[in-house]
C-alpha positions as a Python dict, from the first residue, in 0.01 Angstrom:
ca = {
    (1, 'G'): (0, 0, 0),
    (2, 'W'): (117, 361, 20),
    (3, 'Y'): (75, 673, 240),
    (4, 'E'): (162, 1014, 153),
    (5, 'T'): (121, 1336, 361),
    (6, 'S'): (112, 1623, 102),
    (7, 'G'): (-289, 1549, 88),
    (8, 'G'): (-510, 1687, -178),
    (9, 'S'): (-834, 1850, -245),
    (10, 'D'): (-1157, 1662, -132),
    (11, 'V'): (-1372, 1567, -438),
    (12, 'F'): (-1691, 1636, -256),
    (13, 'L'): (-1677, 1868, 45),
    (14, 'N'): (-1608, 2214, 62),
    (15, 'A'): (-1367, 2384, 344),
    (16, 'A'): (-1687, 2423, 552),
    (17, 'R'): (-1736, 2046, 508),
    (18, 'L'): (-2057, 2098, 321),
    (19, 'P'): (-2125, 1941, -33),
    (20, 'M'): (-1930, 2140, -296),
    (21, 'P'): (-2241, 2094, -563),
    (22, 'L'): (-2490, 2276, -306),
    (23, 'Y'): (-2257, 2503, -139),
    (24, 'K'): (-1951, 2581, -382),
    (25, 'G'): (-1652, 2706, -224),
    (26, 'R'): (-1300, 2602, -190),
    (27, 'P'): (-1248, 2228, -172),
    (28, 'L'): (-1157, 2099, 180),
    (29, 'H'): (-787, 2018, 196),
    (30, 'Q'): (-733, 1658, 314),
    (31, 'D'): (-397, 1605, 496),
    (32, 'E'): (-305, 1255, 362),
    (33, 'R'): (-367, 1015, 77),
    (34, 'H'): (-347, 626, 92),
    (35, 'G'): (-434, 302, -92),
    (36, 'V'): (-348, -60, -140),
    (37, 'Y'): (-228, -258, -429),
    (38, 'F'): (-162, -602, -520),
    (39, 'V'): (72, -739, -800),
    (40, 'G'): (74, -1132, -887),
    (41, 'V'): (252, -1299, -1158),
    (42, 'Q'): (250, -1689, -1200),
    (43, 'E'): (401, -1898, -1456),
    (44, 'V'): (127, -2110, -1628),
    (45, 'Y'): (303, -2290, -1903),
    (46, 'R'): (644, -2380, -1993),
    (47, 'P'): (670, -2482, -2375),
    (48, 'D'): (1026, -2621, -2342),
    (49, 'P'): (1069, -2763, -2004),
    (50, 'A'): (1450, -2763, -2095),
    (51, 'N'): (1452, -2379, -2120),
    (52, 'P'): (1329, -2199, -1788),
    (53, 'K'): (1364, -1870, -1976),
    (54, 'R'): (1082, -1946, -2226),
    (55, 'T'): (750, -1926, -2052),
    (56, 'V'): (371, -1815, -2047),
    (57, 'S'): (291, -1628, -1736),
    (58, 'A'): (-52, -1478, -1618),
    (59, 'F'): (-57, -1133, -1445),
    (60, 'L'): (-302, -943, -1228),
    (61, 'R'): (-274, -600, -1066),
    (62, 'A'): (-532, -445, -847),
    (63, 'V'): (-534, -89, -686),
    (64, 'A'): (-750, 72, -447),
    (65, 'S'): (-730, 429, -324),
    (66, 'E'): (-901, 613, -66),
    (67, 'E'): (-1206, 824, -180),
    (68, 'A'): (-1141, 1134, -14),
    (69, 'T'): (-930, 1298, -288),
    (70, 'S'): (-903, 1038, -559),
    (71, 'A'): (-1092, 1073, -907),
    (72, 'Y'): (-1050, 702, -957),
    (73, 'S'): (-1100, 475, -662),
    (74, 'A'): (-983, 135, -818),
    (75, 'Q'): (-819, -43, -1117),
    (76, 'V'): (-774, -389, -1217),
    (77, 'T'): (-570, -517, -1482),
    (78, 'S'): (-485, -888, -1617),
    (79, 'G'): (-325, -1043, -1884),
    (80, 'L'): (-76, -1296, -2027),
    (81, 'I'): (306, -1250, -2089),
    (82, 'Y'): (491, -1485, -2338),
    (83, 'K'): (890, -1463, -2257),
    (84, 'G'): (1154, -1577, -2489),
    (85, 'I'): (952, -1581, -2787),
    (86, 'T'): (1252, -1681, -3020),
    (87, 'P'): (1574, -1838, -2926),
    (88, 'Q'): (1771, -1539, -3057),
    (89, 'R'): (1581, -1303, -2841),
    (90, 'P'): (1537, -1504, -2518),
    (91, 'N'): (1482, -1199, -2271),
    (92, 'D'): (1217, -1032, -2492),
    (93, 'W'): (862, -1085, -2416),
    (94, 'I'): (503, -1004, -2558),
    (95, 'G'): (191, -938, -2366),
    (96, 'F'): (-139, -881, -2358),
    (97, 'G'): (-359, -706, -2099),
    (98, 'V'): (-739, -611, -2013),
    (99, 'G'): (-838, -369, -1751),
    (100, 'Q'): (-1084, -147, -1594),
    (101, 'T'): (-1065, 169, -1404),
    (102, 'T'): (-1352, 270, -1173),
    (103, 'P'): (-1438, 632, -1078),
    (104, 'N'): (-1466, 758, -716),
    (105, 'P'): (-1842, 698, -595),
    (106, 'R'): (-1804, 1044, -414),
    (107, 'L'): (-1699, 1211, -740),
    (108, 'V'): (-1998, 1045, -904),
    (109, 'D'): (-2210, 1176, -645),
    (110, 'A'): (-2082, 1521, -666),
    (111, 'V'): (-2138, 1536, -1043),
    (112, 'A'): (-2477, 1405, -1008),
    (113, 'L'): (-2566, 1671, -729),
    (114, 'N'): (-2420, 1925, -979),
    (115, 'T'): (-2620, 1818, -1258),
    (116, 'V'): (-2952, 1835, -1052),
    (117, 'F'): (-2886, 2159, -874),
    (118, 'S'): (-2722, 2344, -1171),
    (119, 'K'): (-2992, 2218, -1400),
    (120, 'T'): (-2730, 2099, -1671),
    (121, 'S'): (-2707, 1779, -1839),
    (122, 'R'): (-2388, 1611, -1766),
    (123, 'R'): (-2284, 1247, -1821),
    (124, 'M'): (-2166, 1049, -1508),
    (125, 'P'): (-1821, 933, -1487),
    (126, 'T'): (-1806, 564, -1592),
    (127, 'Q'): (-1596, 275, -1554),
    (128, 'E'): (-1326, 285, -1845),
    (129, 'R'): (-1213, -22, -2014),
    (130, 'F'): (-885, -82, -2218),
    (131, 'L'): (-707, -346, -2400),
    (132, 'E'): (-331, -329, -2409),
    (133, 'A'): (-67, -529, -2625),
    (134, 'F'): (317, -456, -2581),
    (135, 'Y'): (655, -596, -2677),
    (136, 'S'): (937, -568, -2432),
    (137, 'I'): (1260, -545, -2605),
    (138, 'D'): (1591, -630, -2378),
    (139, 'V'): (1832, -389, -2548),
    (140, 'A'): (2116, -460, -2310),
    (141, 'D'): (2142, -603, -1963),
    (142, 'D'): (2025, -297, -1817),
    (143, 'I'): (1794, -133, -2103),
    (144, 'V'): (1459, -217, -2184),
    (145, 'I'): (1222, -62, -2461),
    (146, 'R'): (870, -153, -2452),
    (147, 'P'): (644, -23, -2727),
    (148, 'N'): (275, -69, -2668),
    (149, 'V'): (-89, -7, -2812),
    (150, 'Q'): (-378, 48, -2603),
    (151, 'Y'): (-747, 68, -2706),
    (152, 'I'): (-979, 263, -2446),
    (153, 'T'): (-1331, 222, -2436),
    (154, 'R'): (-1607, 370, -2243),
    (155, 'R'): (-1363, 645, -2119),
    (156, 'G'): (-1435, 721, -1765),
    (157, 'S'): (-1466, 1117, -1810),
    (158, 'P'): (-1814, 1283, -1754),
    (159, 'E'): (-1762, 1445, -2089),
    (160, 'F'): (-1839, 1273, -2391),
    (161, 'K'): (-1517, 1122, -2553),
    (162, 'P'): (-1492, 864, -2836),
    (163, 'D'): (-1305, 557, -2796),
    (164, 'V'): (-932, 600, -2879),
    (165, 'L'): (-628, 427, -2986),
    (166, 'V'): (-308, 499, -2789),
    (167, 'F'): (42, 426, -2919),
    (168, 'G'): (323, 437, -2664),
    (169, 'V'): (692, 349, -2557),
    (170, 'K'): (804, 290, -2218),
    (171, 'S'): (1185, 265, -2122),
    (172, 'L'): (1361, 122, -1854),
    (173, 'V'): (1720, 190, -1747),
    (174, 'T'): (1891, 25, -1444),
    (175, 'F'): (2202, 155, -1294),
}
């Protein structure tokens, strides 16, 4: 888990501890933020029992954060990783994952109240879902480059936004 002391703005209450959608004002400052996370990876298949570097593994990641200041309260991702896909690149791996991000229910309540009392029509934040494919290239012992592509659907914003395709590159340098 994590705990940090810089704090942040409350998503629902104002400085007088009243609902912001009804009473407006500055957000209440919360003195802390915290949450928990879990990461699990399990080898599920070894195509060549004599080669321990060539494996298929399943992963699961879960995150939950406090609901006072976070726009999103939970995220879960899972998928498969195939490492050692060719004998020439034994440390490269390819993977596929799916996930879902859940908006903070307090923020959803704030948007709903604001919509009712301001007489505006606004979409509620929803769960965002995504698919991701990635390839991890072991450039050297301490350098990894990981291009990826994500398809994000049901984007969690209260604003109308279409599905999106995102291309990215991650890098890791170990000293």
